[in-house]
Amino acid sequence: MGIIRKTESVGALLNEFKNGSNAISAITLVKRLESKFNKTTVYRVLDKLEDDGVLHSFMGDKGIKWYAKCDGCSKSEHVDLHPHFQCVACGKIDCVAVDVTIPKIPNREITASQILIQGTCEGCTSK
Amino acid sequence: MGIIRKTESVGALLNEFKNGSNAISAITLVKRLESKFNKTTVYRVLDKLEDDGVLHSFMGDKGIKWYAKCDGCSKSEHVDLHPHFQCVACGKIDCVAVDVTIPKIPNREITASQILIQGTCEGCTSK
DNA sequence: TTTATATTTGCAACTTAGTTGCATTTATAT
DNA sequence: ATATAAATGCAACTAAGTTGCAAATATAAA
Ligand SMILES: [Mn+2]
Ligand SMILES: [Mn+2]
Ligand SMILES: [Zn+2]
Ligand SMILES: [Zn+2]
């Protein structure tokens, strides 16, 4: 179930995502907000924002959860599906709006795919 | 550092992977072998087998670690890179030998990619 | 075959990310 | 102003994986 009341914690979390298409890990958000909100609250609000189609989540390479803004999604359908790019040097993850074609696989019905592209970001290449 | 001595635990783990190209989660392996080996041993041997290019590992959708046999890899280079397919019905994961082309992304240097394809496997479709 | 030694193992304790139950607080509608 | 469902904090818990260290064992040397 999604967000019902516009509380302080909802505002604080939305604020973290207001600029940029950067993803932020759940633990980072917990740490950033720990002086104002309990981690349970952070995890719960993130979960609700995802239900509402405001954020989407995915797993990073170390098995930790990341969140990023959705574009054009709603409570009823998540349409903003895309790969993510993680810089192996600085660890940052971005949403990338590229189309990756997954070929058919014999005897399997494909419904989705999670793609984590790895490499070096602009900032880290120039160093 | 890889395997130096052919011990019982190494044999037991290799045996788990001897037939099929199915991936097996680390926790499953720990459970299967818990009567004979300590979980620490299982994790350590898996780690070494990966170093040796005998197994490769990747993260499943719930952030848990999976292992599968390598084909043509060695201590010096892991060449067997491929997507994985997870059945959303039964949870099983297989290695799939399909080629997925990742397009170039502006300002980023791509070095690798981790692709988890999701859908329904043959056994689960026919039910 | 015995001995030496580096490797492997088990165990217990620890870490980290995330979850749950429950009592208290708070946003919102009436 | 009041009622009430939703949100919150807290503490305790879970699950996956890791670490340090002493004891056991595979392997090579003598
Ligand atoms: Mn994204
Ligand atoms: Mn594989
Ligand atoms: Zn970077
Ligand atoms: Zn299946």
PDB file of C-alpha atoms (C1' of nucleotides) and ligand atoms in Angstrom:
ATOM      1  CA  MET A   1       0.000   0.000   0.000  1.00  0.00           C
ATOM      2  CA  GLY A   2       1.245   3.465  -0.944  1.00  0.00           C
ATOM      3  CA  ILE A   3       1.524   6.877   0.714  1.00  0.00           C
ATOM      4  CA  ILE A   4      -1.653   8.184   2.304  1.00  0.00           C
ATOM      5  CA  ARG A   5      -0.477  11.142   4.354  1.00  0.00           C
ATOM      6  CA  LYS A   6       2.063  13.761   3.341  1.00  0.00           C
ATOM      7  CA  THR A   7       4.309  13.537   6.352  1.00  0.00           C
ATOM      8  CA  GLU A   8       7.706  15.064   7.069  1.00  0.00           C
ATOM      9  CA  SER A   9       9.558  11.869   6.212  1.00  0.00           C
ATOM     10  CA  VAL A  10       7.874  11.631   2.821  1.00  0.00           C
ATOM     11  CA  GLY A  11       8.899  15.209   2.064  1.00  0.00           C
ATOM     12  CA  ALA A  12      12.468  14.586   3.221  1.00  0.00           C
ATOM     13  CA  LEU A  13      12.836  11.515   1.019  1.00  0.00           C
ATOM     14  CA  LEU A  14      11.295  13.138  -2.040  1.00  0.00           C
ATOM     15  CA  ASN A  15      13.711  16.001  -1.496  1.00  0.00           C
ATOM     16  CA  GLU A  16      16.673  13.626  -1.724  1.00  0.00           C
ATOM     17  CA  PHE A  17      15.582  12.664  -5.213  1.00  0.00           C
ATOM     18  CA  LYS A  18      14.483  16.056  -6.488  1.00  0.00           C
ATOM     19  CA  ASN A  19      17.481  16.806  -8.701  1.00  0.00           C
ATOM     20  CA  GLY A  20      19.363  14.488 -10.983  1.00  0.00           C
ATOM     21  CA  SER A  21      18.712  10.976 -12.182  1.00  0.00           C
ATOM     22  CA  ASN A  22      21.145   9.504  -9.720  1.00  0.00           C
ATOM     23  CA  ALA A  23      20.187   6.465  -7.790  1.00  0.00           C
ATOM     24  CA  ILE A  24      20.726   6.453  -4.029  1.00  0.00           C
ATOM     25  CA  SER A  25      21.211   3.343  -1.952  1.00  0.00           C
ATOM     26  CA  ALA A  26      18.784   2.641   0.860  1.00  0.00           C
ATOM     27  CA  ILE A  27      21.611   2.589   3.402  1.00  0.00           C
ATOM     28  CA  THR A  28      22.827   5.976   2.200  1.00  0.00           C
ATOM     29  CA  LEU A  29      19.339   7.384   2.675  1.00  0.00           C
ATOM     30  CA  VAL A  30      19.104   5.825   6.122  1.00  0.00           C
ATOM     31  CA  LYS A  31      22.425   7.429   7.069  1.00  0.00           C
ATOM     32  CA  ARG A  32      21.579  10.826   5.588  1.00  0.00           C
ATOM     33  CA  LEU A  33      18.314  11.011   7.465  1.00  0.00           C
ATOM     34  CA  GLU A  34      19.205   9.208  10.669  1.00  0.00           C
ATOM     35  CA  SER A  35      19.216  12.381  12.748  1.00  0.00           C
ATOM     36  CA  LYS A  36      15.600  13.057  11.807  1.00  0.00           C
ATOM     37  CA  PHE A  37      14.007   9.669  11.142  1.00  0.00           C
ATOM     38  CA  ASN A  38      14.319   6.113  12.268  1.00  0.00           C
ATOM     39  CA  LYS A  39      15.655   3.664   9.682  1.00  0.00           C
ATOM     40  CA  THR A  40      12.440   1.670   9.875  1.00  0.00           C
ATOM     41  CA  THR A  41      10.564   4.755   8.748  1.00  0.00           C
ATOM     42  CA  VAL A  42      12.978   5.330   5.871  1.00  0.00           C
ATOM     43  CA  TYR A  43      12.615   1.774   4.607  1.00  0.00           C
ATOM     44  CA  ARG A  44       8.848   1.917   4.962  1.00  0.00           C
ATOM     45  CA  VAL A  45       8.449   5.225   3.141  1.00  0.00           C
ATOM     46  CA  LEU A  46      10.731   4.053   0.307  1.00  0.00           C
ATOM     47  CA  ASP A  47       8.589   0.971  -0.042  1.00  0.00           C
ATOM     48  CA  LYS A  48       5.442   3.053  -0.277  1.00  0.00           C
ATOM     49  CA  LEU A  49       6.935   5.505  -2.763  1.00  0.00           C
ATOM     50  CA  GLU A  50       7.788   2.535  -4.937  1.00  0.00           C
ATOM     51  CA  ASP A  51       4.237   1.226  -4.689  1.00  0.00           C
ATOM     52  CA  ASP A  52       3.027   4.619  -5.814  1.00  0.00           C
ATOM     53  CA  GLY A  53       5.257   4.663  -8.913  1.00  0.00           C
ATOM     54  CA  VAL A  54       7.263   7.597  -7.600  1.00  0.00           C
ATOM     55  CA  LEU A  55      10.479   5.636  -7.121  1.00  0.00           C
ATOM     56  CA  HIS A  56      11.808   2.361  -8.446  1.00  0.00           C
ATOM     57  CA  SER A  57      14.285   0.053  -6.792  1.00  0.00           C
ATOM     58  CA  PHE A  58      16.895  -2.412  -7.943  1.00  0.00           C
ATOM     59  CA  MET A  59      19.834  -4.346  -6.556  1.00  0.00           C
ATOM     60  CA  GLY A  60      23.376  -3.049  -6.918  1.00  0.00           C
ATOM     61  CA  ASP A  61      26.319  -5.341  -7.470  1.00  0.00           C
ATOM     62  CA  LYS A  62      26.922  -5.955  -3.777  1.00  0.00           C
ATOM     63  CA  GLY A  63      23.371  -7.036  -3.111  1.00  0.00           C
ATOM     64  CA  ILE A  64      22.220  -3.777  -1.620  1.00  0.00           C
ATOM     65  CA  LYS A  65      19.066  -1.945  -2.569  1.00  0.00           C
ATOM     66  CA  TRP A  66      19.100   1.267  -4.598  1.00  0.00           C
ATOM     67  CA  TYR A  67      16.297   3.694  -5.359  1.00  0.00           C
ATOM     68  CA  ALA A  68      15.778   6.227  -8.123  1.00  0.00           C
ATOM     69  CA  LYS A  69      13.032   8.458  -9.449  1.00  0.00           C
ATOM     70  CA  CYS A  70      10.462   7.034 -11.806  1.00  0.00           C
ATOM     71  CA  ASP A  71       9.484   8.842 -14.983  1.00  0.00           C
ATOM     72  CA  GLY A  72       5.913   8.385 -16.093  1.00  0.00           C
ATOM     73  CA  CYS A  73       5.020   5.588 -13.704  1.00  0.00           C
ATOM     74  CA  SER A  74       1.942   5.407 -11.524  1.00  0.00           C
ATOM     75  CA  LYS A  75       0.432   3.279  -8.799  1.00  0.00           C
ATOM     76  CA  SER A  76      -1.106   1.028 -11.420  1.00  0.00           C
ATOM     77  CA  GLU A  77       1.851   0.555 -13.739  1.00  0.00           C
ATOM     78  CA  HIS A  78       5.591   0.828 -13.675  1.00  0.00           C
ATOM     79  CA  VAL A  79       6.540   1.733 -17.240  1.00  0.00           C
ATOM     80  CA  ASP A  80       9.947   3.272 -16.651  1.00  0.00           C
ATOM     81  CA  LEU A  81      12.139   0.211 -17.162  1.00  0.00           C
ATOM     82  CA  HIS A  82      15.787   0.768 -18.040  1.00  0.00           C
ATOM     83  CA  PRO A  83      19.320  -0.368 -17.318  1.00  0.00           C
ATOM     84  CA  HIS A  84      21.510   1.161 -14.638  1.00  0.00           C
ATOM     85  CA  PHE A  85      25.115   2.158 -14.868  1.00  0.00           C
ATOM     86  CA  GLN A  86      27.464   1.737 -11.946  1.00  0.00           C
ATOM     87  CA  CYS A  87      30.899   3.315 -11.911  1.00  0.00           C
ATOM     88  CA  VAL A  88      33.375   0.792 -10.560  1.00  0.00           C
ATOM     89  CA  ALA A  89      35.643   3.627  -9.413  1.00  0.00           C
ATOM     90  CA  CYS A  90      33.300   5.856  -7.422  1.00  0.00           C
ATOM     91  CA  GLY A  91      30.395   3.455  -6.911  1.00  0.00           C
ATOM     92  CA  LYS A  92      27.718   5.875  -8.136  1.00  0.00           C
ATOM     93  CA  ILE A  93      24.742   4.473 -10.020  1.00  0.00           C
ATOM     94  CA  ASP A  94      22.668   6.291 -12.649  1.00  0.00           C
ATOM     95  CA  CYS A  95      19.572   5.383 -14.568  1.00  0.00           C
ATOM     96  CA  VAL A  96      20.354   5.176 -18.282  1.00  0.00           C
ATOM     97  CA  ALA A  97      17.754   5.633 -20.970  1.00  0.00           C
ATOM     98  CA  VAL A  98      19.174   3.171 -23.469  1.00  0.00           C
ATOM     99  CA  ASP A  99      17.288   0.344 -25.087  1.00  0.00           C
ATOM    100  CA  VAL A 100      18.766  -3.104 -24.703  1.00  0.00           C
ATOM    101  CA  THR A 101      17.209  -5.852 -26.753  1.00  0.00           C
ATOM    102  CA  ILE A 102      16.963  -9.189 -25.019  1.00  0.00           C
ATOM    103  CA  PRO A 103      16.792 -12.001 -27.568  1.00  0.00           C
ATOM    104  CA  LYS A 104      14.203 -14.738 -27.219  1.00  0.00           C
ATOM    105  CA  ILE A 105      15.313 -17.776 -25.276  1.00  0.00           C
ATOM    106  CA  PRO A 106      13.992 -21.210 -26.276  1.00  0.00           C
ATOM    107  CA  ASN A 107      11.373 -22.634 -23.909  1.00  0.00           C
ATOM    108  CA  ARG A 108      11.257 -19.537 -21.731  1.00  0.00           C
ATOM    109  CA  GLU A 109       8.828 -16.707 -21.575  1.00  0.00           C
ATOM    110  CA  ILE A 110      10.610 -13.460 -20.827  1.00  0.00           C
ATOM    111  CA  THR A 111       8.702 -10.857 -18.835  1.00  0.00           C
ATOM    112  CA  ALA A 112      11.409  -8.500 -17.601  1.00  0.00           C
ATOM    113  CA  SER A 113      15.123  -7.966 -17.251  1.00  0.00           C
ATOM    114  CA  GLN A 114      17.449  -6.270 -14.849  1.00  0.00           C
ATOM    115  CA  ILE A 115      20.556  -4.849 -16.414  1.00  0.00           C
ATOM    116  CA  LEU A 116      23.458  -3.418 -14.467  1.00  0.00           C
ATOM    117  CA  ILE A 117      26.103  -1.961 -16.742  1.00  0.00           C
ATOM    118  CA  GLN A 118      29.510  -1.477 -15.187  1.00  0.00           C
ATOM    119  CA  GLY A 119      32.350   0.783 -16.126  1.00  0.00           C
ATOM    120  CA  THR A 120      33.823   4.183 -15.447  1.00  0.00           C
ATOM    121  CA  CYS A 121      31.847   7.395 -15.252  1.00  0.00           C
ATOM    122  CA  GLU A 122      32.861  10.696 -16.792  1.00  0.00           C
ATOM    123  CA  GLY A 123      34.256  12.142 -13.587  1.00  0.00           C
ATOM    124  CA  CYS A 124      36.330   9.064 -12.866  1.00  0.00           C
ATOM    125  CA  THR A 125      37.667   8.635 -16.433  1.00  0.00           C
ATOM    126  CA  SER A 126      39.163  12.129 -16.510  1.00  0.00           C
ATOM    127  CA  LYS A 127      41.284  11.481 -13.433  1.00  0.00           C
TER     128      LYS A 127
ATOM    129  CA  MET B   1      43.818 -17.360  -3.706  1.00  0.00           C
ATOM    130  CA  GLY B   2      42.447 -20.566  -5.218  1.00  0.00           C
ATOM    131  CA  ILE B   3      42.275 -24.225  -4.261  1.00  0.00           C
ATOM    132  CA  ILE B   4      45.562 -25.839  -3.249  1.00  0.00           C
ATOM    133  CA  ARG B   5      44.474 -29.150  -1.704  1.00  0.00           C
ATOM    134  CA  LYS B   6      41.815 -31.484  -3.036  1.00  0.00           C
ATOM    135  CA  THR B   7      39.840 -31.881   0.142  1.00  0.00           C
ATOM    136  CA  GLU B   8      36.484 -33.506   0.825  1.00  0.00           C
ATOM    137  CA  SER B   9      34.638 -30.198   0.801  1.00  0.00           C
ATOM    138  CA  VAL B  10      36.029 -29.279  -2.610  1.00  0.00           C
ATOM    139  CA  GLY B  11      34.878 -32.619  -3.996  1.00  0.00           C
ATOM    140  CA  ALA B  12      31.435 -32.248  -2.434  1.00  0.00           C
ATOM    141  CA  LEU B  13      30.941 -28.805  -3.924  1.00  0.00           C
ATOM    142  CA  LEU B  14      32.192 -29.762  -7.376  1.00  0.00           C
ATOM    143  CA  ASN B  15      29.795 -32.689  -7.222  1.00  0.00           C
ATOM    144  CA  GLU B  16      26.864 -30.306  -6.711  1.00  0.00           C
ATOM    145  CA  PHE B  17      27.668 -28.659 -10.013  1.00  0.00           C
ATOM    146  CA  LYS B  18      28.598 -31.707 -12.030  1.00  0.00           C
ATOM    147  CA  ASN B  19      25.423 -31.998 -14.097  1.00  0.00           C
ATOM    148  CA  GLY B  20      23.388 -29.253 -15.695  1.00  0.00           C
ATOM    149  CA  SER B  21      24.014 -25.567 -16.191  1.00  0.00           C
ATOM    150  CA  ASN B  22      21.816 -24.625 -13.284  1.00  0.00           C
ATOM    151  CA  ALA B  23      22.984 -22.036 -10.868  1.00  0.00           C
ATOM    152  CA  ILE B  24      22.753 -22.809  -7.154  1.00  0.00           C
ATOM    153  CA  SER B  25      22.494 -20.194  -4.455  1.00  0.00           C
ATOM    154  CA  ALA B  26      25.150 -20.062  -1.771  1.00  0.00           C
ATOM    155  CA  ILE B  27      22.542 -20.540   0.957  1.00  0.00           C
ATOM    156  CA  THR B  28      21.182 -23.618  -0.808  1.00  0.00           C
ATOM    157  CA  LEU B  29      24.662 -25.084  -0.920  1.00  0.00           C
ATOM    158  CA  VAL B  30      25.225 -24.264   2.727  1.00  0.00           C
ATOM    159  CA  LYS B  31      21.957 -26.023   3.614  1.00  0.00           C
ATOM    160  CA  ARG B  32      22.613 -29.057   1.421  1.00  0.00           C
ATOM    161  CA  LEU B  33      26.017 -29.609   2.929  1.00  0.00           C
ATOM    162  CA  GLU B  34      25.430 -28.485   6.493  1.00  0.00           C
ATOM    163  CA  SER B  35      25.527 -32.022   7.887  1.00  0.00           C
ATOM    164  CA  LYS B  36      29.032 -32.505   6.514  1.00  0.00           C
ATOM    165  CA  PHE B  37      30.624 -29.066   6.432  1.00  0.00           C
ATOM    166  CA  ASN B  38      30.470 -25.790   8.266  1.00  0.00           C
ATOM    167  CA  LYS B  39      28.960 -22.870   6.361  1.00  0.00           C
ATOM    168  CA  THR B  40      32.229 -20.963   6.676  1.00  0.00           C
ATOM    169  CA  THR B  41      33.954 -23.763   4.791  1.00  0.00           C
ATOM    170  CA  VAL B  42      31.310 -23.736   2.072  1.00  0.00           C
ATOM    171  CA  TYR B  43      31.629 -19.991   1.536  1.00  0.00           C
ATOM    172  CA  ARG B  44      35.416 -20.220   1.530  1.00  0.00           C
ATOM    173  CA  VAL B  45      35.596 -23.083  -0.949  1.00  0.00           C
ATOM    174  CA  LEU B  46      33.113 -21.353  -3.282  1.00  0.00           C
ATOM    175  CA  ASP B  47      35.270 -18.278  -3.174  1.00  0.00           C
ATOM    176  CA  LYS B  48      38.358 -20.263  -4.103  1.00  0.00           C
ATOM    177  CA  LEU B  49      36.614 -22.155  -6.897  1.00  0.00           C
ATOM    178  CA  GLU B  50      35.637 -18.805  -8.345  1.00  0.00           C
ATOM    179  CA  ASP B  51      39.218 -17.572  -8.134  1.00  0.00           C
ATOM    180  CA  ASP B  52      40.274 -20.667 -10.029  1.00  0.00           C
ATOM    181  CA  GLY B  53      37.803 -20.061 -12.858  1.00  0.00           C
ATOM    182  CA  VAL B  54      35.844 -23.204 -12.016  1.00  0.00           C
ATOM    183  CA  LEU B  55      32.722 -21.387 -10.869  1.00  0.00           C
ATOM    184  CA  HIS B  56      31.340 -17.900 -11.372  1.00  0.00           C
ATOM    185  CA  SER B  57      29.044 -15.988  -9.086  1.00  0.00           C
ATOM    186  CA  PHE B  58      26.382 -13.335  -9.483  1.00  0.00           C
ATOM    187  CA  MET B  59      23.596 -11.707  -7.490  1.00  0.00           C
ATOM    188  CA  GLY B  60      20.022 -12.904  -7.801  1.00  0.00           C
ATOM    189  CA  ASP B  61      17.084 -10.551  -7.627  1.00  0.00           C
ATOM    190  CA  LYS B  62      16.810 -10.710  -3.835  1.00  0.00           C
ATOM    191  CA  GLY B  63      20.426  -9.805  -3.271  1.00  0.00           C
ATOM    192  CA  ILE B  64      21.634 -13.301  -2.588  1.00  0.00           C
ATOM    193  CA  LYS B  65      24.660 -14.880  -4.159  1.00  0.00           C
ATOM    194  CA  TRP B  66      24.418 -17.616  -6.788  1.00  0.00           C
ATOM    195  CA  TYR B  67      27.099 -19.825  -8.264  1.00  0.00           C
ATOM    196  CA  ALA B  68      27.339 -21.745 -11.517  1.00  0.00           C
ATOM    197  CA  LYS B  69      29.926 -23.668 -13.509  1.00  0.00           C
ATOM    198  CA  CYS B  70      32.312 -21.782 -15.739  1.00  0.00           C
ATOM    199  CA  ASP B  71      32.996 -22.893 -19.277  1.00  0.00           C
ATOM    200  CA  GLY B  72      36.460 -22.219 -20.584  1.00  0.00           C
ATOM    201  CA  CYS B  73      37.596 -19.973 -17.742  1.00  0.00           C
ATOM    202  CA  SER B  74      40.852 -20.240 -15.857  1.00  0.00           C
ATOM    203  CA  LYS B  75      42.619 -18.733 -12.888  1.00  0.00           C
ATOM    204  CA  SER B  76      43.983 -15.979 -15.121  1.00  0.00           C
ATOM    205  CA  GLU B  77      40.850 -15.013 -17.024  1.00  0.00           C
ATOM    206  CA  HIS B  78      37.100 -15.304 -16.689  1.00  0.00           C
ATOM    207  CA  VAL B  79      35.856 -15.454 -20.281  1.00  0.00           C
ATOM    208  CA  ASP B  80      32.480 -17.096 -19.742  1.00  0.00           C
ATOM    209  CA  LEU B  81      30.322 -13.991 -19.418  1.00  0.00           C
ATOM    210  CA  HIS B  82      26.605 -14.360 -20.065  1.00  0.00           C
ATOM    211  CA  PRO B  83      23.174 -13.390 -18.827  1.00  0.00           C
ATOM    212  CA  HIS B  84      21.174 -15.431 -16.342  1.00  0.00           C
ATOM    213  CA  PHE B  85      17.536 -16.389 -16.476  1.00  0.00           C
ATOM    214  CA  GLN B  86      15.449 -16.577 -13.332  1.00  0.00           C
ATOM    215  CA  CYS B  87      12.010 -18.151 -13.330  1.00  0.00           C
ATOM    216  CA  VAL B  88       9.678 -15.966 -11.292  1.00  0.00           C
ATOM    217  CA  ALA B  89       7.495 -18.988 -10.546  1.00  0.00           C
ATOM    218  CA  CYS B  90       9.969 -21.563  -9.256  1.00  0.00           C
ATOM    219  CA  GLY B  91      12.929 -19.298  -8.521  1.00  0.00           C
ATOM    220  CA  LYS B  92      15.467 -21.396 -10.431  1.00  0.00           C
ATOM    221  CA  ILE B  93      18.285 -19.640 -12.255  1.00  0.00           C
ATOM    222  CA  ASP B  94      20.100 -20.873 -15.354  1.00  0.00           C
ATOM    223  CA  CYS B  95      23.042 -19.570 -17.304  1.00  0.00           C
ATOM    224  CA  VAL B  96      21.956 -18.597 -20.809  1.00  0.00           C
ATOM    225  CA  ALA B  97      24.311 -18.485 -23.756  1.00  0.00           C
ATOM    226  CA  VAL B  98      22.723 -15.547 -25.556  1.00  0.00           C
ATOM    227  CA  ASP B  99      24.495 -12.440 -26.710  1.00  0.00           C
ATOM    228  CA  VAL B 100      23.095  -9.150 -25.513  1.00  0.00           C
ATOM    229  CA  THR B 101      24.497  -6.024 -27.080  1.00  0.00           C
ATOM    230  CA  ILE B 102      24.918  -3.121 -24.715  1.00  0.00           C
ATOM    231  CA  PRO B 103      24.896   0.155 -26.646  1.00  0.00           C
ATOM    232  CA  LYS B 104      27.506   2.785 -25.972  1.00  0.00           C
ATOM    233  CA  ILE B 105      26.583   5.355 -23.361  1.00  0.00           C
ATOM    234  CA  PRO B 106      27.829   8.931 -23.735  1.00  0.00           C
ATOM    235  CA  ASN B 107      30.662   9.873 -21.356  1.00  0.00           C
ATOM    236  CA  ARG B 108      30.933   6.393 -19.900  1.00  0.00           C
ATOM    237  CA  GLU B 109      33.362   3.620 -20.509  1.00  0.00           C
ATOM    238  CA  ILE B 110      31.644   0.260 -20.299  1.00  0.00           C
ATOM    239  CA  THR B 111      33.689  -2.658 -19.066  1.00  0.00           C
ATOM    240  CA  ALA B 112      31.085  -5.258 -18.102  1.00  0.00           C
ATOM    241  CA  SER B 113      27.419  -5.887 -17.553  1.00  0.00           C
ATOM    242  CA  GLN B 114      25.285  -8.075 -15.373  1.00  0.00           C
ATOM    243  CA  ILE B 115      22.043  -9.174 -16.918  1.00  0.00           C
ATOM    244  CA  LEU B 116      19.298 -10.997 -15.073  1.00  0.00           C
ATOM    245  CA  ILE B 117      16.447 -11.967 -17.375  1.00  0.00           C
ATOM    246  CA  GLN B 118      13.187 -12.788 -15.654  1.00  0.00           C
ATOM    247  CA  GLY B 119      10.224 -14.821 -16.812  1.00  0.00           C
ATOM    248  CA  THR B 120       8.790 -18.291 -16.715  1.00  0.00           C
ATOM    249  CA  CYS B 121      10.742 -21.466 -17.346  1.00  0.00           C
ATOM    250  CA  GLU B 122       9.546 -24.384 -19.446  1.00  0.00           C
ATOM    251  CA  GLY B 123       8.400 -26.473 -16.489  1.00  0.00           C
ATOM    252  CA  CYS B 124       6.439 -23.594 -14.982  1.00  0.00           C
ATOM    253  CA  THR B 125       4.836 -22.447 -18.261  1.00  0.00           C
ATOM    254  CA  SER B 126       3.292 -25.850 -18.921  1.00  0.00           C
ATOM    255  CA  LYS B 127       1.407 -25.856 -15.606  1.00  0.00           C
TER     256      LYS B 127
ATOM    257  C1'  DT C   1      57.334 -44.067   7.336  1.00  0.00           C
ATOM    258  C1'  DT C   2      57.761 -40.326  10.054  1.00  0.00           C
ATOM    259  C1'  DT C   3      58.047 -35.435  10.466  1.00  0.00           C
ATOM    260  C1'  DA C   4      57.409 -30.711   9.286  1.00  0.00           C
ATOM    261  C1'  DT C   5      54.564 -27.188   7.714  1.00  0.00           C
ATOM    262  C1'  DA C   6      51.322 -24.738   5.233  1.00  0.00           C
ATOM    263  C1'  DT C   7      46.490 -25.252   4.227  1.00  0.00           C
ATOM    264  C1'  DT C   8      41.995 -26.168   5.585  1.00  0.00           C
ATOM    265  C1'  DT C   9      38.399 -26.604   8.843  1.00  0.00           C
ATOM    266  C1'  DG C  10      34.996 -25.777  12.679  1.00  0.00           C
ATOM    267  C1'  DC C  11      33.352 -22.931  15.905  1.00  0.00           C
ATOM    268  C1'  DA C  12      31.745 -18.903  18.007  1.00  0.00           C
ATOM    269  C1'  DA C  13      31.292 -14.390  17.682  1.00  0.00           C
ATOM    270  C1'  DC C  14      30.470 -10.614  14.747  1.00  0.00           C
ATOM    271  C1'  DT C  15      28.652  -7.524  10.913  1.00  0.00           C
ATOM    272  C1'  DT C  16      25.410  -5.489   7.904  1.00  0.00           C
ATOM    273  C1'  DA C  17      21.031  -4.769   5.564  1.00  0.00           C
ATOM    274  C1'  DG C  18      16.684  -5.100   6.225  1.00  0.00           C
ATOM    275  C1'  DT C  19      12.158  -6.605   8.861  1.00  0.00           C
ATOM    276  C1'  DT C  20       8.580  -7.151  12.564  1.00  0.00           C
ATOM    277  C1'  DG C  21       5.527  -6.282  16.614  1.00  0.00           C
ATOM    278  C1'  DC C  22       3.771  -3.133  19.361  1.00  0.00           C
ATOM    279  C1'  DA C  23       2.894   1.010  21.921  1.00  0.00           C
ATOM    280  C1'  DT C  24       2.754   5.979  21.036  1.00  0.00           C
ATOM    281  C1'  DT C  25       2.151   9.901  18.151  1.00  0.00           C
ATOM    282  C1'  DT C  26       0.173  12.508  14.424  1.00  0.00           C
ATOM    283  C1'  DA C  27      -2.395  13.830  10.043  1.00  0.00           C
ATOM    284  C1'  DT C  28      -6.756  14.277   8.311  1.00  0.00           C
ATOM    285  C1'  DA C  29     -11.814  14.060   8.013  1.00  0.00           C
ATOM    286  C1'  DT C  30     -15.893  14.887  10.471  1.00  0.00           C
TER     287       DT C  30
ATOM    288  C1'  DA D   1     -12.549  19.630  19.098  1.00  0.00           C
ATOM    289  C1'  DT D   2     -12.759  14.807  18.456  1.00  0.00           C
ATOM    290  C1'  DA D   3     -12.313  10.362  16.402  1.00  0.00           C
ATOM    291  C1'  DT D   4      -9.624   7.300  13.969  1.00  0.00           C
ATOM    292  C1'  DA D   5      -6.704   5.339  10.685  1.00  0.00           C
ATOM    293  C1'  DA D   6      -1.994   5.996   9.338  1.00  0.00           C
ATOM    294  C1'  DA D   7       2.659   6.816  10.490  1.00  0.00           C
ATOM    295  C1'  DT D   8       6.462   6.594  13.646  1.00  0.00           C
ATOM    296  C1'  DG D   9      10.158   5.089  16.993  1.00  0.00           C
ATOM    297  C1'  DC D  10      12.123   1.676  19.387  1.00  0.00           C
ATOM    298  C1'  DA D  11      13.932  -2.664  20.475  1.00  0.00           C
ATOM    299  C1'  DA D  12      14.353  -6.990  19.197  1.00  0.00           C
ATOM    300  C1'  DC D  13      14.898  -9.994  15.484  1.00  0.00           C
ATOM    301  C1'  DT D  14      16.340 -12.324  10.925  1.00  0.00           C
ATOM    302  C1'  DA D  15      19.272 -13.786   7.249  1.00  0.00           C
ATOM    303  C1'  DA D  16      23.451 -13.802   4.555  1.00  0.00           C
ATOM    304  C1'  DG D  17      27.825 -13.591   4.871  1.00  0.00           C
ATOM    305  C1'  DT D  18      32.566 -12.621   7.336  1.00  0.00           C
ATOM    306  C1'  DT D  19      36.447 -12.866  10.760  1.00  0.00           C
ATOM    307  C1'  DG D  20      39.873 -14.580  14.191  1.00  0.00           C
ATOM    308  C1'  DC D  21      41.775 -18.258  16.105  1.00  0.00           C
ATOM    309  C1'  DA D  22      42.821 -22.843  17.645  1.00  0.00           C
ATOM    310  C1'  DA D  23      42.656 -27.619  16.059  1.00  0.00           C
ATOM    311  C1'  DA D  24      42.887 -30.855  12.297  1.00  0.00           C
ATOM    312  C1'  DT D  25      44.693 -32.598   7.997  1.00  0.00           C
ATOM    313  C1'  DA D  26      46.804 -32.914   3.192  1.00  0.00           C
ATOM    314  C1'  DT D  27      51.083 -32.878   1.103  1.00  0.00           C
ATOM    315  C1'  DA D  28      55.997 -32.713   0.573  1.00  0.00           C
ATOM    316  C1'  DA D  29      60.457 -33.463   2.597  1.00  0.00           C
ATOM    317  C1'  DA D  30      63.501 -36.222   5.226  1.00  0.00           C
TER     318       DA D  30
HETATM  319 MN    MN E   1      16.478   3.631 -12.732  1.00  0.00          MN
HETATM  320 MN    MN E   2      26.319 -18.276 -15.426  1.00  0.00          MN
HETATM  321 ZN    ZN E   3      32.726   7.307 -11.078  1.00  0.00          ZN
HETATM  322 ZN    ZN E   4      10.183 -22.230 -13.177  1.00  0.00          ZN
END
